[in-house]
RNA sequence: GGGCCUGUAGCUCAGAAGGAUAGAGCAACGGUUUCCUAAACCGUGGGUCGGGGGUUCGAAUCCCUCCAGGCCUACCA
């Protein structure tokens, strides 16, 4: 609705500039007037036109304003300041359209052609998830929800690097540090008293020291090779470990409302020789070449010396090269990733077979790429657009994948391959010490310390969630909002999740989150619980009102509040305060689109907080249940309903549920 | 050396493709509850938008340069 009006204004603006000044211009950019009385949308283009037309901007704006109307949805146009064109929307019409839209949201059916594939989480399946992984999953999951809300067909993939070095390291740990057999590791996995992912967390941290102390450089490479080839005990143990850990990761993520459609396993990419197909193609086209001399002798490498042009021959030849196949014949991560991404777009001419891997409580299945093909699997892959949510340190690798696409001639697909980059989560030095880690003096000087699975330094996801749930549950109990223990637990969980998800979403992707307990455990101010509480307040009004008015439902409000009354209320004394709320709720779709196009879900978080703040202010100013004038009371209820629906829907986009009471 | 990112209030961060008086949360101080209302609301103080130059009617925003910090630049991922 709001977006449609914007579109009409743009169109009309161009037409009017053409007819009044005989000038072709592009789409104008909208600004937002600083105060709502000035209007709802503004165009500052008069200032630029002033140059071309050699007329003062104010005069230009005046001439345009006289000719712009009618525009459907716009009540009037005013000129302000030195030449701003301000558009005042038709308040009553917009409010009633929004009421319908928010009360009966359109079914989430895909209106865009094609499929958007979002890969996120993709944690190495060799240890428990930590706070950094949560940021990835929450960003990715929110992005999926946003895409779906805006009419995209979305598929969520979680890539499982079950044949990589990190898994190999834990296998080495079990085999050579703990001297455990496959059977013994299996017993450990099945032992309910052991948190297997936590166990591996500690073991993995010990492996680095083990390599240093034993001086055995071959062990890791040999183990990795065996795993890649799927042979022997190391491979069996790797399968056992990674499968167990992936299940635990799914359970951790489920706690914070993050789910997946399909798990793509690297072992299958190797087994089905996806890599081989990609490799053949790259050789054929000459995207990679075999080095016979120099430091990379025996490797297949890809040239990165792109576009720049002016570069001294010697240095570009030696350094601007990326190894794709190692001299021992194993494939680097990039190589496998190229194959995986080719499959995403259906460029490989091959497909996996799929089997159920995990079932959520409501019956939804998570599939994985398994040998034991099962009928009825959805058609995965064949994306028209692909996003990979990966931290910014891997930008270089992501660029190589895109470069490979271009080298292979897949220019169009390269354009639709997006690296959804975000910064890492670090711990403040004080926080790390609080958790019992000993820091080196140089780390104490830094503003944050990097989380490191290798060193075992980090806050485990489940530990943080546990802390949040404990704190939230304590609040729920002390506020005595319900006596039912099951309800208390449910509220505690919802509040904990909202706190965590909002905390991870409110920062823009390109800032490092320096984790701090005080801030992360806060339930007041700019937090998830604040938002939930705002909705609960709005719902309380309806609950109490309905108790005194038999048979009342919010859906009946349009029958009582006609457009003429809407118009009168918005034009009245407090009209601007009321209108401010409506105009904000109208912006949801615009904000969601912006969050998608900039891969910046924080925009939605900031938006919903602003709406909640505005509502809370309104809530204090206007006492709805005490309102003696029933026409005005109905109007206020009408407003509250629009806001409540918008807040609830927006929190839903962030994966946040709302308790009945708080 | 090269590439990417960051620098805005005491702290943590927003700031819409250059626009109207630079915002929020936390912290500090002062107010507001027999309630639809405190997980909240209102008010006060707090800024050379890292420095310098430039483009422009207009710059936190674009360009150049310098300073400070971070990340990447592996036959790890």
XYZ file of C-alpha atoms (C1' of nucleotides) in Angstrom, chain A residues 29 32 34-35 42 44 47 84 86 161 165 295 323 326-327 333 393 397 446 448 479 481 508 511-512 518 524-525 530 533 537 541 609 613 617 619-620 622-626, chain B residues 1 3-7 12-21 23-27 32 35-42 56-58 69-77:
84
model
C 14.493 9.966 -3.970
C 11.101 11.928 5.414
C 11.530 15.988 10.220
C 8.113 16.572 11.778
C 9.192 14.525 0.708
C 14.109 17.511 -2.453
C 17.263 21.965 -5.513
C 10.877 20.743 -0.319
C 5.942 17.418 0.903
C 31.595 -29.891 6.362
C 40.172 -30.631 8.850
C 56.407 -23.425 -4.700
C 45.409 -23.648 -4.833
C 46.717 -29.948 -3.218
C 49.807 -31.790 -4.388
C 37.625 -26.201 0.824
C 36.746 -13.180 7.206
C 37.096 -17.341 -0.353
C 42.336 -5.209 23.090
C 37.640 -7.706 22.412
C 6.020 -11.327 38.729
C 1.841 -13.754 36.029
C 24.314 -3.960 11.870
C 30.102 -4.198 13.397
C 31.818 -6.637 15.678
C 25.249 -7.269 31.402
C 14.885 -3.471 29.692
C 15.465 -0.703 27.185
C 10.591 -4.656 25.848
C 5.875 -6.394 26.747
C 0.061 -4.301 26.951
C -6.565 -3.648 26.479
C 11.777 -0.815 18.329
C 8.491 3.234 21.526
C 4.242 6.814 24.405
C -0.313 4.219 25.530
C 0.652 6.544 28.334
C -4.367 8.004 25.912
C -6.338 5.882 28.327
C -8.498 3.756 26.158
C -10.626 1.836 28.613
C -11.430 5.063 30.476
C 53.127 -4.564 0.312
C 42.453 -5.898 -0.326
C 38.086 -5.255 2.936
C 35.900 -3.022 7.332
C 35.523 0.366 11.508
C 36.179 5.423 14.040
C 27.216 0.259 23.282
C 25.297 1.628 18.789
C 21.387 4.012 14.829
C 21.543 7.664 11.220
C 16.791 5.810 4.805
C 21.081 6.182 -2.401
C 23.837 14.126 0.024
C 18.730 17.410 2.558
C 15.105 20.592 7.113
C 17.176 21.453 14.592
C 19.233 10.291 17.434
C 18.383 5.742 20.658
C 19.635 2.339 24.632
C 22.671 1.955 28.923
C 24.941 4.797 32.828
C 5.316 9.825 37.036
C -3.240 0.878 37.346
C -5.482 -0.748 29.969
C 0.343 1.584 32.877
C 6.801 0.632 35.917
C 10.066 -5.338 31.512
C 6.868 1.375 31.044
C 6.624 6.810 30.447
C 8.352 12.092 30.897
C 28.022 20.864 -3.679
C 22.914 25.582 -2.833
C 23.635 21.832 1.167
C 42.155 0.015 15.385
C 40.444 -4.747 13.338
C 40.151 -8.679 9.646
C 41.902 -11.189 5.197
C 46.020 -11.981 1.955
C 47.578 -21.030 3.869
C 48.724 -27.196 0.041
C 42.912 -24.440 7.555
C 37.920 -23.504 6.834
